[in-house]
Amino acid sequence: MKNAVEYEMYEVIKRFRKSLLKIHIGVLFAACLLVYACSTYFGAKTAYDKEAQLCTAINAQAKQNISAFMRRMEDTAKLVMGNEDYVEYNATKTGRDEYISIGTENKMNDYLVNLSTLGNYTDFGMVYSNNHAVGKITDGTKDLYDDKIYDCVVEIMDGERTKWFTGSDNDYTRVYFAGRVNDNAIFLSSFFSTEFDSIFLKSADFSEINSMLCDKDGKVIYADGGENKKGERINDEAAKLLGGDENITVKNFDMICSADGCADDWTVVTTVDMTKNMKYYMRTGLKCFGIFVGGALLLICLSGVATVKENPDKIAASGRFTKLDSVTGLYTAEHTENSIMDKIETCISGSTIALVIVKITNLDLIKLNYGEEVTEQAQQKIAKTLESLYGENDICGVLEEGKFVLFADFTDFDLVKAYNNVKSDLKKLNDTLKECCLDGDRGYIKCAVGAAVYPEYSDDYDELLSTAEKACEEAADASDGRFVVYGKREEEAIKK
């Protein structure tokens, strides 16, 4: 029997034990969220790092390829711009020998056309200040500049010796290179921007990776797939992410961008759309979350079973016993026994509790006369009577067919008063049971009541139960319908 301090400590431990399942659920749910967040974060971080490295490598390779292509054109142009005969020739000079001029220009034409075939150049020739042209100057270029090629190109060059340009009249289909030959002549060459198809590293296997070449205004000269079109500015997200800087790789939640500068303020830009990757890693995170939740649920179930086994007063342990009797709705014998023993274990000093046996003495006669169904009705009536007289702090169950057990608390810390309360209450119970009748005027349900008082008579459950059953049998044998209570061990049974 526990003292008050021990009882309080036990109650604290018991409450904690009963809250373990809730604690497990909370902790495991938080752990599941942590697993999901960590798996998504680290998966995405790893993907971002790898994609950033790939993006940087692709962009650097594209820059090298473009630079090599541009140097090849520049080197070819130097063959013309460095030829003394062509530098000295002035098609704008008046009074020159026409025959000599025709011969010179024919030689120049042959030379320039032959050079243009080496690089598949569209335009490759000399343009003079009087807009006279020698070499390969296409009608497309003449139409683009309204036959004023020299004046327009000089304006674009803005005093520079060489210049790469495109986008005149918003035409980005051709890319031009111009170089000053002398005061009255410029060298002009061009190619279609489709030539970049062989320069950029194709990303067919990486549909989310797009490379492009942009001018200083951020307009696209060439785009290797994606939504970016020639002549349009790169999308706002990429432009904002880059901020006009070069030779950098930057990233946010949705995109990775790499930018490297090349000739004449042009920039090679490679972008990686990370939305698909993020969805993939979020799905991976959800799978990890699902697996962890499954494991958590299994652990919760195991914890629930363990908690149930340690708390027979709350719910029956699966596979061990059924908590409620199917006929009366009261606790089963096993559950009742466990509950009473648990309560005895936690009782504080000064407690007074009666273990009461109620037995239907004419149950066999009822079964013989009216059948099994009426027998069940008789037990149900007694069960309802007991439930109506005793509260939540009392334990009420079935020992066997027609026999009920109560563990009713009468603790008052005044032992004499508590003992008198036991007798008074059992008299009321006995009188109430005498009034129980079968339905349909089939007669009374006769009951006998016997009890043993804890801890006055004994503090052992088995001895209390045996004594209460003995008292019940004595009451059943009596002819005056009395109840029997065993109090102190050294006294005779009190018979009322």
Coordinates of N, CA, C and O in Angstrom, one line a residue, residues 398-464:
V398 N -18.0 -8.4 -14.7 CA -18.6 -9.7 -14.7 C -17.6 -10.7 -14.4 O -16.5 -10.7 -15.0
L399 N -17.8 -11.6 -13.3 CA -16.9 -12.7 -13.0 C -17.2 -13.9 -13.9 O -16.4 -14.5 -14.4
E400 N -18.5 -14.2 -14.0 CA -19.0 -15.3 -14.8 C -20.5 -15.1 -15.0 O -21.0 -14.1 -14.6
E401 N -21.1 -16.0 -15.7 CA -22.5 -15.8 -16.0 C -23.3 -15.7 -14.7 O -23.3 -16.6 -13.8
G402 N -24.0 -14.6 -14.6 CA -24.9 -14.3 -13.4 C -24.2 -13.9 -12.2 O -24.8 -13.7 -11.1
K403 N -22.8 -13.6 -12.2 CA -22.1 -13.2 -11.1 C -21.3 -11.9 -11.4 O -20.5 -11.9 -12.4
F404 N -21.5 -10.9 -10.6 CA -20.9 -9.6 -10.9 C -20.0 -9.2 -9.7 O -20.2 -9.7 -8.6
V405 N -19.0 -8.3 -10.0 CA -18.1 -7.9 -9.0 C -18.0 -6.4 -9.0 O -18.0 -5.8 -10.1
L406 N -17.9 -5.8 -7.8 CA -17.7 -4.3 -7.7 C -16.5 -4.1 -6.8 O -16.2 -4.8 -5.9
F407 N -15.8 -3.0 -7.1 CA -14.8 -2.5 -6.3 C -15.1 -1.1 -6.0 O -14.7 -0.2 -6.8
A408 N -15.9 -0.8 -5.0 CA -16.4 0.5 -4.7 C -15.6 1.3 -3.7 O -15.4 0.7 -2.6
D409 N -15.3 2.5 -4.0 CA -14.4 3.3 -3.1 C -15.3 4.1 -2.1 O -16.1 4.9 -2.5
F410 N -15.0 3.9 -0.8 CA -15.7 4.6 0.3 C -14.7 5.4 1.1 O -15.0 5.7 2.3
T411 N -13.6 5.7 0.6 CA -12.5 6.4 1.4 C -13.0 7.7 2.0 O -13.6 8.5 1.3
D412 N -12.8 7.8 3.3 CA -13.3 9.1 4.0 C -12.2 9.6 4.9 O -12.3 10.6 5.5
F413 N -11.2 8.8 5.1 CA -10.1 9.1 6.1 C -10.6 9.1 7.5 O -9.9 9.6 8.4
D414 N -11.9 8.7 7.7 CA -12.4 8.4 9.0 C -12.9 7.0 8.9 O -14.0 6.7 8.3
L415 N -12.1 6.1 9.5 CA -12.4 4.6 9.2 C -13.7 4.2 9.7 O -14.4 3.4 9.0
V416 N -14.2 4.7 10.8 CA -15.5 4.3 11.3 C -16.6 4.8 10.4 O -17.5 4.0 10.1
K417 N -16.5 6.0 10.0 CA -17.5 6.6 9.1 C -17.5 5.9 7.8 O -18.5 5.6 7.2
A418 N -16.3 5.6 7.3 CA -16.2 4.9 6.0 C -16.8 3.5 6.0 O -17.5 3.1 5.1
Y419 N -16.5 2.8 7.1 CA -17.1 1.5 7.3 C -18.6 1.5 7.4 O -19.3 0.6 6.8
N420 N -19.1 2.5 8.1 CA -20.6 2.6 8.2 C -21.2 2.9 6.8 O -22.3 2.5 6.5
N421 N -20.4 3.7 6.0 CA -20.9 4.0 4.6 C -20.9 2.8 3.8 O -21.8 2.6 2.9
V422 N -20.0 1.9 4.0 CA -20.0 0.6 3.3 C -21.3 -0.2 3.6 O -22.0 -0.6 2.6
K423 N -21.6 -0.3 4.8 CA -22.8 -1.1 5.2 C -24.0 -0.4 4.7 O -25.0 -1.0 4.2
S424 N -24.1 1.0 4.8 CA -25.3 1.7 4.4 C -25.5 1.5 2.9 O -26.6 1.3 2.4
D425 N -24.4 1.6 2.1 CA -24.5 1.5 0.7 C -24.9 0.1 0.2 O -25.7 0.0 -0.7
L426 N -24.3 -0.9 0.9 CA -24.6 -2.2 0.5 C -26.1 -2.6 0.9 O -26.8 -3.4 0.2
K427 N -26.6 -2.0 1.9 CA -28.0 -2.2 2.3 C -28.9 -1.6 1.2 O -29.9 -2.2 0.7
K428 N -28.5 -0.4 0.7 CA -29.3 0.3 -0.3 C -29.2 -0.6 -1.6 O -30.2 -0.8 -2.3
L429 N -28.0 -1.1 -1.9 CA -27.8 -2.0 -3.1 C -28.7 -3.2 -3.0 O -29.4 -3.6 -3.9
N430 N -28.7 -3.8 -1.8 CA -29.4 -5.1 -1.6 C -30.9 -4.8 -1.7 O -31.7 -5.6 -2.3
D431 N -31.4 -3.7 -1.2 CA -32.8 -3.3 -1.3 C -33.2 -3.0 -2.7 O -34.3 -3.4 -3.1
T432 N -32.3 -2.4 -3.5 CA -32.7 -2.1 -4.9 C -32.7 -3.3 -5.7 O -33.6 -3.5 -6.5
L433 N -31.8 -4.3 -5.4 CA -31.8 -5.5 -6.2 C -33.1 -6.3 -5.9 O -33.5 -7.1 -6.8
K434 N -33.6 -6.2 -4.7 CA -34.8 -7.0 -4.4 C -36.0 -6.5 -5.3 O -37.0 -7.3 -5.4
E435 N -35.9 -5.3 -5.8 CA -37.0 -4.8 -6.6 C -36.9 -5.2 -8.1 O -37.8 -4.8 -8.9
C436 N -35.8 -5.8 -8.5 CA -35.6 -6.1 -10.0 C -36.5 -7.2 -10.4 O -36.5 -8.3 -9.8
C437 N -37.2 -7.0 -11.5 CA -38.2 -8.0 -12.0 C -37.9 -8.3 -13.5 O -37.3 -7.5 -14.2
L438 N -38.3 -9.5 -13.9 CA -38.2 -9.8 -15.3 C -39.3 -9.1 -16.0 O -40.4 -8.8 -15.4
D439 N -39.1 -8.8 -17.3 CA -40.2 -8.2 -18.1 C -41.3 -9.2 -18.3 O -41.2 -10.4 -18.2
G440 N -42.5 -8.6 -18.5 CA -43.7 -9.4 -18.7 C -44.2 -10.1 -17.5 O -44.8 -11.2 -17.6
D441 N -44.0 -9.5 -16.3 CA -44.5 -10.1 -15.0 C -44.1 -11.5 -14.9 O -44.9 -12.4 -14.5
R442 N -42.8 -11.8 -15.2 CA -42.4 -13.2 -15.0 C -41.7 -13.5 -13.7 O -41.2 -14.5 -13.5
G443 N -41.8 -12.5 -12.8 CA -41.2 -12.7 -11.5 C -40.0 -11.9 -11.2 O -39.5 -11.2 -12.0
Y444 N -39.4 -12.1 -10.0 CA -38.3 -11.3 -9.5 C -37.0 -12.0 -10.0 O -36.9 -13.2 -10.2
I445 N -36.0 -11.1 -10.0 CA -34.6 -11.6 -10.2 C -34.0 -11.6 -8.8 O -33.7 -10.6 -8.2
K446 N -33.8 -12.8 -8.3 CA -33.3 -12.9 -6.9 C -31.7 -12.8 -6.9 O -31.1 -13.5 -7.7
C447 N -31.2 -12.0 -6.0 CA -29.8 -11.8 -5.9 C -29.3 -11.9 -4.5 O -30.0 -11.6 -3.6
A448 N -28.0 -12.3 -4.4 CA -27.3 -12.3 -3.1 C -26.1 -11.4 -3.2 O -25.5 -11.3 -4.2
V449 N -25.9 -10.7 -2.1 CA -24.8 -9.7 -2.0 C -23.8 -10.0 -0.9 O -24.3 -10.2 0.3
G450 N -22.5 -10.2 -1.2 CA -21.5 -10.4 -0.2 C -20.3 -9.5 -0.5 O -20.0 -9.2 -1.6
A451 N -19.6 -9.1 0.6 CA -18.5 -8.2 0.4 C -17.4 -8.4 1.4 O -17.6 -9.0 2.5
A452 N -16.2 -8.0 1.0 CA -15.0 -8.0 1.9 C -14.4 -6.6 1.8 O -14.3 -6.1 0.7
V453 N -14.0 -6.0 3.0 CA -13.5 -4.6 3.0 C -12.0 -4.6 2.9 O -11.3 -5.3 3.7
Y454 N -11.5 -3.8 2.0 CA -10.1 -3.5 1.8 C -9.7 -2.2 2.5 O -10.5 -1.2 2.4
P455 N -8.7 -2.1 3.3 CA -7.7 -3.2 3.6 C -8.0 -3.8 5.0 O -7.2 -4.5 5.5
E456 N -9.2 -3.5 5.6 CA -9.5 -4.0 6.9 C -9.4 -5.5 7.0 O -8.8 -6.0 7.9
Y457 N -10.0 -6.1 6.0 CA -10.0 -7.6 6.1 C -8.7 -8.1 5.5 O -8.1 -9.0 6.1
S458 N -8.3 -7.6 4.3 CA -7.1 -8.0 3.7 C -6.7 -7.0 2.6 O -7.5 -6.3 2.1
D459 N -5.4 -7.0 2.3 CA -4.9 -6.1 1.2 C -4.5 -7.0 0.0 O -3.9 -6.5 -0.9
D460 N -4.9 -8.3 0.0 CA -4.5 -9.2 -1.1 C -5.8 -9.4 -1.9 O -6.8 -9.8 -1.4
Y461 N -5.6 -9.2 -3.2 CA -6.8 -9.3 -4.1 C -7.4 -10.7 -4.0 O -8.7 -10.9 -3.9
D462 N -6.6 -11.8 -4.2 CA -7.2 -13.1 -4.2 C -7.9 -13.5 -2.9 O -9.0 -14.1 -2.9
E463 N -7.4 -13.0 -1.8 CA -8.1 -13.3 -0.5 C -9.3 -12.5 -0.4 O -10.4 -13.0 0.1
L464 N -9.3 -11.2 -0.8 CA -10.5 -10.4 -0.8 C -11.6 -11.0 -1.6 O -12.8 -11.1 -1.2

